[in-house]
Short mmCIF file of C-alpha atoms and ligand atoms in Angstrom, two decimals:
data_model
loop_
_atom_site.label_atom_id
_atom_site.label_comp_id
_atom_site.label_asym_id
_atom_site.label_seq_id
_atom_site.Cartn_x
_atom_site.Cartn_y
_atom_site.Cartn_z
CA MET A 1 137.95 -25.22 -37.49
CA THR A 2 134.65 -24.77 -36.86
CA THR A 3 133.03 -22.77 -33.81
CA ASP A 4 131.72 -25.33 -31.03
CA PRO A 5 130.53 -23.25 -27.59
CA ILE A 6 131.82 -26.16 -25.53
CA ARG A 7 135.37 -27.26 -26.86
CA ASN A 8 135.92 -24.02 -29.69
CA PRO A 9 134.01 -21.11 -29.64
CA PHE A 10 136.50 -19.15 -30.97
CA ALA A 11 137.96 -21.00 -33.33
CA THR A 12 137.11 -19.10 -36.56
CA LEU A 13 138.61 -15.46 -34.41
CA ASP A 14 141.55 -14.09 -35.65
CA PRO A 15 144.04 -12.75 -33.44
CA ALA A 16 144.45 -9.34 -35.32
CA ASP A 17 140.38 -8.92 -34.50
CA ILE A 18 141.67 -9.63 -31.39
CA GLU A 19 144.22 -7.02 -31.58
CA ARG A 20 142.18 -4.40 -32.91
CA LEU A 21 139.72 -4.75 -30.51
CA ARG A 22 142.15 -4.16 -27.62
CA LYS A 23 142.87 -1.29 -29.56
CA VAL A 24 139.41 0.04 -28.82
CA PHE A 25 138.81 -0.82 -25.65
CA GLU A 26 142.03 1.33 -25.38
CA ARG A 27 141.44 4.59 -27.66
CA HIS A 28 137.94 4.54 -25.03
CA ASN A 29 139.54 3.93 -21.72
CA TYR A 30 137.24 0.79 -21.30
CA THR A 31 139.13 0.31 -17.98
CA GLU A 32 138.51 -0.93 -14.51
CA LYS A 33 139.18 2.19 -12.63
CA ALA A 34 136.96 3.60 -15.86
CA VAL A 35 134.22 1.47 -14.90
CA GLN A 36 133.76 1.39 -11.34
CA GLU A 37 133.11 5.57 -12.09
CA VAL A 38 130.78 5.16 -14.55
CA LEU A 39 128.61 2.14 -12.76
CA PRO A 40 127.18 2.65 -9.09
CA LYS A 41 129.94 1.49 -5.98
CA CYS A 42 127.26 -1.01 -5.10
CA LEU A 43 126.76 -2.77 -8.25
CA ASP A 44 130.85 -3.38 -7.95
CA GLY A 45 130.80 -6.69 -9.78
CA PHE A 46 127.54 -7.48 -10.49
CA ALA A 47 126.23 -5.07 -13.26
CA ASN A 48 124.39 -7.80 -14.58
CA SER A 49 123.14 -10.14 -11.42
CA GLU A 50 118.63 -10.08 -11.45
CA GLY A 51 117.36 -6.21 -10.61
CA ALA A 52 120.82 -4.45 -11.62
CA GLY A 53 119.01 -3.11 -14.36
CA PRO A 54 117.35 -0.74 -14.30
CA VAL A 55 120.61 1.16 -12.33
CA VAL A 56 122.78 0.07 -15.32
CA GLN A 57 120.46 1.78 -18.09
CA ARG A 58 119.92 4.86 -16.08
CA ALA A 59 123.70 5.26 -14.79
CA LEU A 60 125.05 4.43 -18.47
CA ARG A 61 122.02 6.27 -20.22
CA GLU A 62 124.09 9.09 -22.24
CA ASN A 63 125.67 7.08 -25.02
CA THR A 64 129.56 7.07 -24.77
CA PRO A 65 131.75 4.78 -26.55
CA LEU A 66 132.82 4.07 -22.36
CA ASN A 67 129.10 3.17 -22.12
CA THR A 68 128.59 1.38 -24.45
CA LEU A 69 131.89 -0.95 -24.12
CA VAL A 70 130.61 -1.08 -20.74
CA ARG A 71 126.47 -2.57 -21.55
CA LEU A 72 127.84 -4.67 -24.45
CA CYS A 73 130.51 -6.66 -22.89
CA LEU A 74 129.89 -6.25 -19.34
CA VAL A 75 126.52 -5.60 -18.76
CA GLY A 76 125.26 -8.41 -21.50
CA LEU A 77 123.06 -5.70 -23.39
CA SER A 78 121.53 -5.55 -26.92
CA GLU A 79 122.80 -2.46 -28.35
CA GLU A 80 121.89 -0.91 -31.66
CA GLU A 81 123.77 -2.06 -34.11
CA ALA A 82 124.23 1.23 -35.97
CA VAL A 83 126.31 2.31 -32.51
CA VAL A 84 128.27 -0.43 -32.03
CA ARG A 85 129.51 0.26 -35.61
CA GLU A 86 130.19 3.98 -35.32
CA VAL A 87 132.22 2.27 -31.61
CA LEU A 88 134.17 -0.65 -33.75
CA GLY A 89 134.27 -0.29 -37.34
CA GLU A 90 132.21 -1.51 -39.72
CA SER A 91 135.27 -4.07 -40.79
CA LEU A 92 135.68 -5.31 -36.39
CA LEU A 93 132.33 -6.02 -36.05
CA SER A 94 131.76 -8.17 -39.15
CA ASP A 95 135.12 -10.14 -38.44
CA LEU A 96 134.38 -10.53 -34.35
CA LEU A 97 130.54 -11.42 -35.53
CA ALA A 98 131.89 -13.75 -37.94
CA GLY A 99 134.76 -14.81 -35.34
CA GLY A 100 131.28 -15.80 -32.44
CA LEU A 101 132.56 -12.94 -30.33
CA PHE A 102 129.17 -10.91 -31.18
CA GLU A 103 126.25 -12.08 -32.08
CA ARG A 104 122.70 -10.40 -33.96
CA THR A 105 120.18 -9.59 -31.78
CA ALA A 106 116.69 -9.37 -32.14
CA LYS A 107 117.19 -5.60 -30.91
CA GLY A 108 121.00 -5.71 -32.61
CA ILE A 109 124.32 -6.82 -31.06
CA ARG A 110 125.19 -8.51 -27.83
CA CYS A 111 127.61 -9.90 -26.83
CA PRO A 112 127.26 -13.75 -24.87
CA PHE A 113 130.43 -13.64 -23.27
CA ILE A 114 131.76 -10.72 -20.48
CA ILE A 115 135.03 -9.07 -20.94
CA TYR A 116 135.65 -7.41 -17.86
CA PRO A 117 139.05 -4.55 -17.21
CA VAL A 118 139.96 -5.28 -13.92
CA ARG A 119 143.21 -5.28 -12.35
CA GLY A 120 145.04 -3.97 -15.46
CA PHE A 121 143.64 -7.08 -17.43
CA TYR A 122 140.99 -8.13 -18.96
CA ILE A 123 139.32 -11.64 -18.21
CA VAL A 124 136.48 -13.31 -19.52
CA TYR A 125 133.45 -15.49 -18.62
CA ASP A 126 129.97 -16.78 -18.91
CA HIS A 127 126.84 -14.23 -17.46
CA LEU A 128 125.26 -15.70 -14.39
CA SER A 129 122.49 -17.23 -17.02
CA ALA A 130 124.79 -19.60 -18.80
CA LYS A 131 123.90 -21.61 -15.10
CA HIS A 132 120.85 -22.97 -15.92
CA SER A 133 121.65 -22.98 -20.39
CA GLU A 134 122.93 -25.87 -22.70
CA ILE A 135 126.48 -25.33 -21.44
CA SER A 136 126.00 -24.97 -18.09
CA LYS A 137 128.33 -27.72 -17.05
CA PHE A 138 130.98 -25.31 -18.91
CA MET A 139 130.27 -22.80 -17.62
CA VAL A 140 133.12 -19.91 -17.36
CA MET A 141 132.89 -18.18 -13.63
CA GLY A 142 133.99 -15.14 -13.38
CA VAL A 143 135.94 -12.99 -10.12
CA GLY A 144 134.34 -13.99 -6.44
CA THR A 145 135.70 -14.19 -2.90
CA SER A 146 137.48 -17.59 -3.81
CA SER A 147 139.21 -16.01 -6.73
CA LEU A 148 141.04 -12.83 -4.83
CA ALA A 149 141.07 -14.55 -1.61
CA PRO A 150 144.96 -16.60 -3.32
CA ALA A 151 145.66 -14.42 -5.65
CA ASN A 152 145.94 -11.47 -2.93
CA ALA A 153 148.20 -14.08 -0.99
CA ALA A 154 150.31 -15.38 -3.61
CA PRO A 155 153.88 -13.37 -3.49
CA ARG A 156 154.06 -10.90 -6.35
CA ARG A 157 158.53 -11.71 -6.48
CA HIS A 158 159.96 -12.67 -9.70
CA TYR A 159 159.55 -16.56 -9.84
CA ARG A 160 160.65 -19.27 -13.36
CA ARG A 161 157.93 -21.31 -13.50
CA ALA A 162 154.14 -20.50 -11.72
CA LEU A 163 151.13 -22.80 -12.42
CA ASP A 164 147.57 -22.32 -11.72
CA MET A 165 146.13 -25.22 -11.07
CA GLY A 166 141.85 -24.95 -12.16
CA CYS A 167 142.66 -21.53 -14.66
CA GLY A 168 139.28 -21.36 -15.23
CA GLY A 169 138.77 -18.10 -17.46
CA GLY A 170 142.40 -17.23 -16.32
CA PHE A 171 142.64 -14.65 -13.18
CA GLN A 172 145.28 -16.34 -11.43
CA SER A 173 147.00 -17.03 -14.67
CA PHE A 174 147.27 -13.62 -15.73
CA GLN A 175 148.40 -12.31 -12.46
CA LEU A 176 151.40 -15.03 -12.60
CA ALA A 177 152.10 -14.07 -16.25
CA GLY A 178 153.38 -10.58 -14.53
CA HIS A 179 155.77 -11.59 -11.89
CA CYS A 180 156.56 -15.93 -13.63
CA ASP A 181 158.89 -16.08 -17.25
CA GLU A 182 156.61 -19.17 -17.84
CA VAL A 183 153.28 -19.33 -16.25
CA VAL A 184 150.97 -23.06 -16.67
CA GLY A 185 147.37 -23.20 -16.19
CA LEU A 186 145.38 -26.45 -16.07
CA ASP A 187 141.56 -27.30 -16.98
CA ILE A 188 139.20 -29.38 -17.04
CA ASN A 189 136.55 -27.18 -18.65
CA PRO A 190 137.93 -27.02 -22.62
CA ARG A 191 135.25 -23.55 -23.15
CA ALA A 192 137.35 -22.03 -19.65
CA LEU A 193 140.54 -22.86 -21.53
CA SER A 194 138.95 -20.66 -25.12
CA MET A 195 137.94 -18.44 -23.21
CA ALA A 196 141.90 -18.40 -21.63
CA ARG A 197 143.33 -18.53 -23.76
CA PHE A 198 141.67 -15.45 -25.68
CA ALA A 199 141.64 -13.49 -23.27
CA ALA A 200 145.59 -13.88 -23.31
CA VAL A 201 145.99 -12.54 -26.89
CA LEU A 202 143.46 -9.65 -25.59
CA ASN A 203 145.83 -9.22 -22.80
CA ARG A 204 148.91 -9.33 -24.99
CA MET A 205 150.29 -12.23 -22.93
CA ASP A 206 152.53 -14.75 -24.60
CA ASN A 207 154.45 -16.34 -21.67
CA ILE A 208 150.69 -18.54 -20.51
CA ASP A 209 150.30 -22.39 -21.59
CA PHE A 210 146.94 -23.43 -21.32
CA ARG A 211 146.76 -26.44 -20.81
CA MET A 212 143.60 -29.29 -21.17
CA SER A 213 144.27 -31.47 -17.32
CA ASP A 214 141.99 -33.19 -15.05
CA PHE A 215 143.89 -32.22 -11.75
CA PHE A 216 146.87 -32.45 -12.34
CA SER A 217 147.30 -35.23 -14.99
CA ALA A 218 149.26 -32.36 -18.00
CA VAL A 219 151.67 -31.89 -15.12
CA GLU A 220 153.38 -34.88 -15.10
CA GLY A 221 156.48 -34.75 -13.92
CA GLU A 222 157.49 -30.44 -14.09
CA LYS A 223 158.11 -28.08 -11.04
CA PHE A 224 156.86 -24.59 -10.38
CA ASP A 225 158.75 -22.40 -7.94
CA LEU A 226 154.42 -21.15 -6.90
CA ILE A 227 151.42 -22.89 -7.48
CA VAL A 228 148.02 -20.92 -7.04
CA SER A 229 144.16 -22.87 -6.84
CA ASN A 230 141.61 -22.17 -6.63
CA PRO A 231 139.18 -25.60 -7.48
CA PRO A 232 135.89 -26.77 -7.50
CA PHE A 233 135.97 -27.37 -3.32
CA VAL A 234 132.22 -27.15 -3.04
CA ILE A 235 130.56 -29.90 -1.11
CA SER A 236 127.30 -30.94 -2.58
CA PRO A 237 125.79 -34.46 -4.36
CA GLU A 238 126.30 -32.78 -7.42
CA SER A 239 128.51 -32.44 -9.83
CA GLU A 240 126.33 -30.43 -12.25
CA TYR A 241 129.20 -27.35 -12.61
CA HIS A 242 132.62 -27.91 -13.72
CA TYR A 243 133.47 -25.22 -11.63
CA ARG A 244 131.50 -26.05 -8.73
CA ASP A 245 131.25 -29.69 -7.97
CA GLY A 246 134.16 -30.91 -8.98
CA GLY A 247 132.71 -34.48 -9.56
CA LEU A 248 134.77 -36.20 -6.94
CA GLY A 249 132.50 -36.15 -4.32
CA ALA A 250 132.65 -35.99 -0.49
CA ASP A 251 135.52 -33.27 -0.55
CA ARG A 252 137.75 -35.33 -2.85
CA VAL A 253 138.78 -32.48 -4.65
CA ALA A 254 140.21 -30.83 -1.36
CA GLU A 255 142.00 -34.11 -0.75
CA THR A 256 143.70 -34.31 -4.42
CA VAL A 257 144.91 -31.69 -4.64
CA ILE A 258 146.45 -31.31 -1.11
CA ARG A 259 147.79 -34.82 -1.31
CA ASN A 260 149.59 -34.13 -4.64
CA VAL A 261 150.69 -30.64 -4.84
CA GLY A 262 153.91 -31.05 -2.89
CA ASN A 263 155.12 -33.19 -6.25
CA TYR A 264 154.59 -30.23 -8.37
CA LEU A 265 156.40 -28.27 -6.25
CA GLU A 266 160.23 -27.38 -6.63
CA GLU A 267 162.16 -27.43 -3.27
CA GLY A 268 161.32 -24.11 -1.74
CA GLY A 269 158.76 -23.56 -3.30
CA VAL A 270 155.41 -21.71 -2.57
CA ALA A 271 151.49 -23.00 -3.19
CA VAL A 272 148.01 -20.96 -2.50
CA ILE A 273 145.16 -22.98 -2.13
CA ILE A 274 141.69 -21.71 -0.94
CA CYS A 275 139.58 -25.03 -0.23
CA GLU A 276 136.23 -26.18 2.21
CA TRP A 277 136.67 -29.27 3.25
CA ALA A 278 134.63 -31.55 5.62
CA SER A 279 134.66 -32.42 9.65
CA LEU A 280 133.48 -35.19 10.67
CA LYS A 281 132.05 -36.18 13.94
CA GLU A 282 134.95 -38.46 13.61
CA ASN A 283 137.58 -36.75 12.55
CA ASN A 284 137.39 -33.49 12.85
CA ALA A 285 138.98 -30.96 9.39
CA ILE A 286 141.71 -29.25 10.93
CA ASP A 287 143.28 -33.17 11.92
CA ARG A 288 142.23 -34.48 8.51
CA LEU A 289 144.17 -31.75 6.60
CA ARG A 290 147.25 -33.17 9.17
CA GLN A 291 146.84 -35.96 7.67
CA TRP A 292 146.38 -35.16 4.27
CA VAL A 293 149.72 -33.56 3.94
CA ASP A 294 151.42 -35.54 5.96
CA GLY A 295 154.11 -37.17 4.15
CA SER A 296 153.42 -34.77 1.44
CA GLY A 297 157.12 -33.34 2.09
CA CYS A 298 156.34 -29.62 2.50
CA ASP A 299 154.95 -27.82 5.80
CA LEU A 300 151.19 -26.41 6.26
CA TRP A 301 150.20 -23.05 7.40
CA LEU A 302 146.33 -22.79 7.22
CA SER A 303 144.31 -19.69 8.44
CA THR A 304 140.67 -20.41 8.65
CA SER A 305 137.40 -19.53 9.83
CA LYS A 306 134.64 -20.14 11.58
CA GLN A 307 133.59 -24.14 10.48
CA ALA A 308 130.38 -23.28 8.09
CA ASP A 309 127.52 -25.39 9.45
CA LEU A 310 125.82 -27.02 7.27
CA VAL A 311 122.63 -26.45 7.43
CA ALA A 312 123.20 -22.40 6.57
CA TYR A 313 125.38 -23.27 4.41
CA ALA A 314 122.93 -25.92 1.98
CA MET A 315 120.86 -23.18 2.01
CA SER A 316 122.92 -20.73 0.82
CA TRP A 317 124.89 -22.63 -2.00
CA ILE A 318 121.16 -24.11 -3.26
CA ARG A 319 119.46 -20.54 -3.19
CA SER A 320 122.65 -19.38 -5.41
CA TYR A 321 121.23 -21.36 -7.44
CA GLN A 322 117.25 -21.75 -7.01
CA GLN A 323 115.58 -19.53 -8.80
CA HIS A 324 114.05 -22.21 -11.53
CA LEU A 325 113.27 -24.23 -8.80
CA THR A 326 109.66 -24.03 -7.44
CA ALA A 327 109.24 -24.71 -3.92
CA GLU A 328 108.96 -29.23 -4.42
CA GLU A 329 112.03 -29.23 -5.66
CA TYR A 330 114.04 -26.43 -3.76
CA ALA A 331 112.45 -29.21 -0.77
CA LYS A 332 113.98 -31.40 -2.34
CA THR A 333 116.92 -31.00 -3.17
CA TYR A 334 117.56 -29.08 -0.07
CA ASP A 335 117.23 -32.56 1.74
CA ARG A 336 119.58 -34.87 -0.86
CA TRP A 337 121.54 -32.43 0.14
CA LEU A 338 121.32 -32.63 4.24
CA ASP A 339 121.01 -36.63 3.65
CA TYR A 340 124.10 -36.82 1.67
CA TYR A 341 125.94 -34.61 4.42
CA GLU A 342 123.99 -37.33 6.85
CA LYS A 343 125.54 -40.59 5.35
CA LEU A 344 128.93 -39.16 5.15
CA GLY A 345 128.96 -38.09 8.79
CA MET A 346 129.77 -34.79 8.74
CA ASP A 347 129.49 -32.42 11.24
CA GLY A 348 130.64 -28.88 9.65
CA VAL A 349 132.50 -27.70 6.42
CA GLN A 350 134.97 -25.61 6.80
CA THR A 351 136.73 -22.65 5.44
CA GLY A 352 140.26 -22.14 5.27
CA LEU A 353 143.09 -20.70 3.18
CA ILE A 354 146.36 -22.87 2.54
CA ALA A 355 150.16 -22.17 2.03
CA MET A 356 152.34 -24.76 1.72
CA ARG A 357 156.01 -25.31 1.23
CA LYS A 358 157.89 -27.81 -0.36
CA ARG A 359 161.12 -28.32 2.69
CA ASP A 360 164.03 -31.22 2.94
CA GLY A 361 163.13 -32.05 6.73
CA GLN A 362 160.51 -32.34 9.37
CA ASN A 363 157.50 -30.26 8.60
CA TRP A 364 155.95 -28.65 10.14
CA PHE A 365 151.79 -28.08 10.04
CA PHE A 366 150.22 -24.44 11.78
CA ALA A 367 146.71 -23.71 12.07
CA ASP A 368 145.01 -20.26 12.98
CA ASP A 369 141.88 -18.84 13.14
CA ALA A 370 141.84 -15.61 10.36
CA PRO A 371 141.55 -11.94 11.50
CA SER A 372 138.44 -10.73 9.99
CA VAL A 373 139.86 -9.02 7.24
CA ILE A 374 142.14 -9.53 5.21
CA ARG A 375 143.34 -5.89 3.36
CA GLY A 376 145.18 -5.76 0.27
CA ARG A 377 148.13 -8.13 -1.06
CA TRP A 378 150.03 -9.73 1.37
CA GLY A 379 152.25 -12.59 -0.45
CA GLU A 380 155.83 -10.90 1.07
CA THR A 381 153.86 -10.97 4.42
CA LEU A 382 152.75 -14.79 3.79
CA LEU A 383 156.93 -15.71 2.68
CA GLN A 384 157.51 -14.17 6.16
CA LEU A 385 155.50 -16.31 8.08
CA LEU A 386 156.35 -19.02 6.36
CA ASP A 387 160.18 -18.38 7.53
CA ILE A 388 159.49 -17.38 10.73
CA HIS A 389 157.52 -20.95 11.37
CA THR A 390 160.56 -22.53 9.97
CA LEU A 391 162.49 -21.15 12.65
CA LEU A 392 160.60 -21.18 15.00
CA ASN A 393 160.41 -25.20 13.81
CA THR A 394 164.47 -25.65 13.20
CA ALA A 395 165.69 -23.93 15.53
CA SER A 396 167.07 -25.00 20.48
CA ILE A 397 165.38 -22.01 22.23
CA ASP A 398 168.92 -21.31 22.55
CA GLU A 399 169.31 -20.46 19.08
CA ILE A 400 165.87 -18.54 19.39
CA LEU A 401 166.71 -16.39 22.10
CA ASP A 402 170.28 -15.47 20.68
CA GLN A 403 168.11 -13.07 17.52
CA PRO A 404 167.53 -9.60 18.12
CA TYR A 405 163.73 -8.94 17.50
CA GLN A 406 161.61 -6.30 15.83
CA LEU A 407 158.92 -4.62 16.17
CA SER A 408 157.08 -5.66 13.33
CA SER A 409 155.90 -1.22 10.99
CA ALA A 410 152.10 -2.92 11.86
CA ALA A 411 152.34 -3.20 14.98
CA ARG A 412 150.18 -0.12 17.15
CA MET A 413 149.50 -0.71 20.97
CA ARG A 414 146.35 0.43 22.79
CA HIS A 415 145.92 0.66 26.38
CA ILE A 416 142.63 0.84 28.85
CA TYR A 417 143.31 1.99 31.63
CA GLN A 418 141.32 2.32 35.24
CA GLN A 419 141.30 3.99 38.03
CA ALA A 420 144.34 3.89 40.80
CA GLY A 421 143.45 5.39 44.05
CA THR A 422 143.27 9.26 42.41
CA ARG A 423 145.32 8.36 39.33
CA TRP A 424 144.95 6.28 36.13
CA ALA A 425 147.31 3.67 35.96
CA SER A 426 147.22 1.37 33.22
CA ALA A 427 145.15 -2.17 33.39
CA GLU A 428 145.91 -3.85 30.30
CA ALA A 429 147.44 -3.28 27.23
CA GLU A 430 145.51 -4.06 23.58
CA ILE A 431 148.10 -5.43 20.43
CA PHE A 432 147.34 -5.35 17.22
CA LEU A 433 148.44 -5.71 13.60
CA GLU A 434 147.39 -3.11 10.82
CA ASP A 435 147.63 -4.34 7.47
CA PRO A 436 147.64 -7.06 6.08
CA LEU A 437 146.29 -9.32 9.18
CA PRO A 438 144.67 -7.25 11.14
CA TYR A 439 145.20 -9.82 14.33
CA SER A 440 144.48 -8.56 17.52
CA GLY A 441 145.33 -9.97 21.02
CA ARG A 442 145.96 -9.30 24.50
CA VAL A 443 149.07 -8.49 25.67
CA ASP A 444 150.48 -7.72 30.03
CA GLN A 445 152.16 -4.79 30.93
CA TYR A 446 156.00 -6.69 30.95
CA THR A 447 155.51 -8.48 27.74
CA ALA A 448 154.20 -4.64 26.00
CA GLY A 449 156.96 -2.83 27.73
CA LEU A 450 159.86 -6.05 26.33
CA LEU A 451 157.43 -5.46 23.05
CA SER A 452 158.34 -1.84 22.49
CA ARG A 453 162.66 -2.25 23.39
CA CYS A 454 162.18 -4.81 20.38
CA ASP A 455 164.12 -2.67 17.86
CA GLY A 456 166.54 -5.13 16.16
CA THR A 457 169.64 -3.98 18.38
CA ALA A 458 169.37 -6.07 21.78
CA PRO A 459 169.55 -10.01 21.58
CA LEU A 460 166.13 -11.40 22.50
CA ARG A 461 167.68 -13.12 25.38
CA GLN A 462 168.90 -9.05 26.72
CA LEU A 463 165.66 -8.62 27.05
CA VAL A 464 163.80 -11.65 28.63
CA ALA A 465 166.68 -11.10 31.41
CA GLY A 466 165.29 -7.52 32.25
CA MET A 467 162.04 -8.57 32.38
CA GLY A 468 163.20 -10.82 34.55
CA GLU A 469 164.95 -8.76 36.87
CA ALA A 470 161.56 -6.55 37.22
CA VAL A 471 159.28 -9.08 38.73
CA GLY A 472 161.67 -10.60 40.53
CA VAL A 473 162.30 -13.88 38.80
CA SER A 474 165.28 -16.18 38.01
CA PHE A 475 166.18 -16.82 34.20
CA PRO A 476 164.94 -20.38 33.65
CA GLU A 477 161.49 -19.04 35.08
CA ILE A 478 160.79 -15.79 32.67
CA VAL A 479 162.16 -17.89 29.77
CA GLU A 480 159.16 -20.61 30.34
CA ALA A 481 156.79 -18.22 31.74
CA ALA A 482 157.86 -15.16 28.65
CA MET A 483 158.41 -18.07 25.50
CA PRO A 484 155.74 -19.35 24.50
CA ILE A 485 154.01 -15.57 25.14
CA LEU A 486 157.02 -14.34 22.41
CA GLN A 487 157.01 -17.47 20.73
CA GLY A 488 152.46 -16.11 20.17
CA LEU A 489 153.55 -13.53 18.84
CA MET A 490 155.94 -14.35 16.93
CA GLN A 491 153.85 -16.55 14.83
CA ARG A 492 151.89 -14.03 14.49
CA GLY A 493 154.12 -11.71 12.55
CA TYR A 494 154.17 -8.45 15.52
CA LEU A 495 157.49 -9.81 16.05
CA ILE A 496 160.24 -10.68 13.01
CA PRO A 497 163.57 -12.33 13.84
CA VAL A 498 166.38 -9.79 12.21
CA SER A 499 167.52 -12.34 10.25
CA LEU A 500 164.38 -12.50 7.86
CA LEU A 501 164.45 -8.68 7.24
CA PRO A 502 163.81 -7.20 5.67
CA PRO A 503 161.62 -8.69 2.60
CA SER A 504 164.02 -10.51 -0.60
CA GLN A 505 165.31 -6.99 -2.49
CA ASP A 506 163.44 -8.94 -5.84
CA ALA A 507 159.74 -8.78 -4.67
CA THR A 508 157.65 -6.39 -6.52
CA PRO A 509 155.66 -3.58 -4.92
CA GLU A 510 152.26 -5.54 -4.48
C1 SAM B 1 136.44 -21.89 -8.61
S1 SAM B 1 136.41 -22.12 -10.13
C2 SAM B 1 138.10 -20.97 -10.35
C3 SAM B 1 138.66 -20.21 -11.53
C4 SAM B 1 139.59 -19.35 -10.99
N1 SAM B 1 140.99 -19.57 -11.03
C5 SAM B 1 139.53 -18.12 -10.70
O1 SAM B 1 140.64 -18.40 -9.56
O2 SAM B 1 138.34 -17.42 -10.90
C6 SAM B 1 137.29 -23.83 -10.44
C7 SAM B 1 138.34 -23.89 -12.21
O3 SAM B 1 138.77 -25.60 -11.98
C8 SAM B 1 138.35 -26.42 -13.34
N2 SAM B 1 137.84 -27.66 -12.60
C9 SAM B 1 137.34 -28.33 -11.63
N3 SAM B 1 137.89 -30.00 -11.91
C10 SAM B 1 138.70 -29.95 -12.40
C11 SAM B 1 139.55 -30.76 -12.53
N4 SAM B 1 138.76 -32.27 -12.20
N5 SAM B 1 141.25 -30.66 -12.87
C12 SAM B 1 141.34 -29.67 -13.12
N6 SAM B 1 140.40 -27.84 -13.44
C13 SAM B 1 139.51 -28.72 -12.42
C14 SAM B 1 137.13 -25.99 -12.91
O4 SAM B 1 136.77 -25.91 -14.56
C15 SAM B 1 137.31 -24.89 -12.82
O5 SAM B 1 137.23 -23.57 -14.15
#
């Protein structure tokens, strides 16, 4: 088989050479932690970005084997051949040169790909310069914010089969491979699949099947327990990059994924998707999403950030690609993007993290504002939220009242006092959650008091009745007043029905 930059850049590379390269990485501690220690913190993930050159040169000026590997495999600098030979050994270097992983330049040896140690594995992707090269459409992206969002939200339980739709270099797949028996990674880009397959060998993972696929075409008739997807959702008049635009026009990538993902989920299976889609003047983004999921057999939980304004959205995307545009080209591009949005009737772009779970019965839909930050991996919290919403949507009010509840261990309360006569009296209370979803809100003193008594023993009915007595109203009246507030607290995970505690025993630590 011959090497081809798009179909197969590693055609002639032997798996034994990849394993030898891994041993070199291990010997010289080429790990995420070690890289973070040698590079300045501000370069986190951007060691090869514009302007980073002198910073990197200075930080890595000492000639250690680790620094050589970082310069070569992460930053993309050319290294003197003798120095590289010293680190890799003569025969491995010549095999990697022959296999196309490294190349000779006027200054020595260079790796035309990035090999990035992250989360305990390596992923392989393209330098940013590939954006403006002859392979630009097939450029393979690295780990971005959109990669981290679904990776952190995906439950890390042991599952039988998992799917990564739009796998690129395999960032999601490699995480899934750690807790699922079998993983399928799908991508339309053959260059991405080659890099993912190469990295799987480097990671010693043999439970991932990377398949060429147009959306779900390569898994027709198959079912999965967990699906993760970071599809190419950018809304633009372009179809320049597989990883960015998807090529379907408007927001049809998001629509295609949401409408179809349910067909590939087992009953009870969960899909975690990050995407952007349009808000139209005649149909807002949330309603459109509701229409797409309707009839899919899935519940849907959406965490949204503020809707992006079209000018800011277009500018930020064009700017990240504009280095090669003249002022005139930039103006034309901007006009073309804005005309496109106008023609589509758009008034904004919605970003959201979407969780869908296949469930027989009347499905629910819940959209909520995302907390300002989400910290760490929170798949167990997500599963618990899905369970709570299902309970709230399927149980009668009596069934909800008859359960005991426990306040989340992440819940905290802050009281604000104001002067009352000659003493301080509590005026209001702010309730908030610490990691992973730091929601916050205000509660009145009676609700605050009730929450403190939610220790998982007394049924809610008893606590609500006590609250009614304290304020001097009848039980039906207090139920009517308090339940919307308490249900709101349950929907965000402040208050958890004891029946949904603790998280499943087979959960792997997050
Ligand atoms: C935003 S990247 C995500 C890469 C990686 N999964 C991550 O999370 O970092 C989107 C990926 O979807 C792939 N893609 C684009 N169109 C596709 C299609 N029609 N079917 C399958 N994959 C597609 C792109 O090639 C790209 O690798």
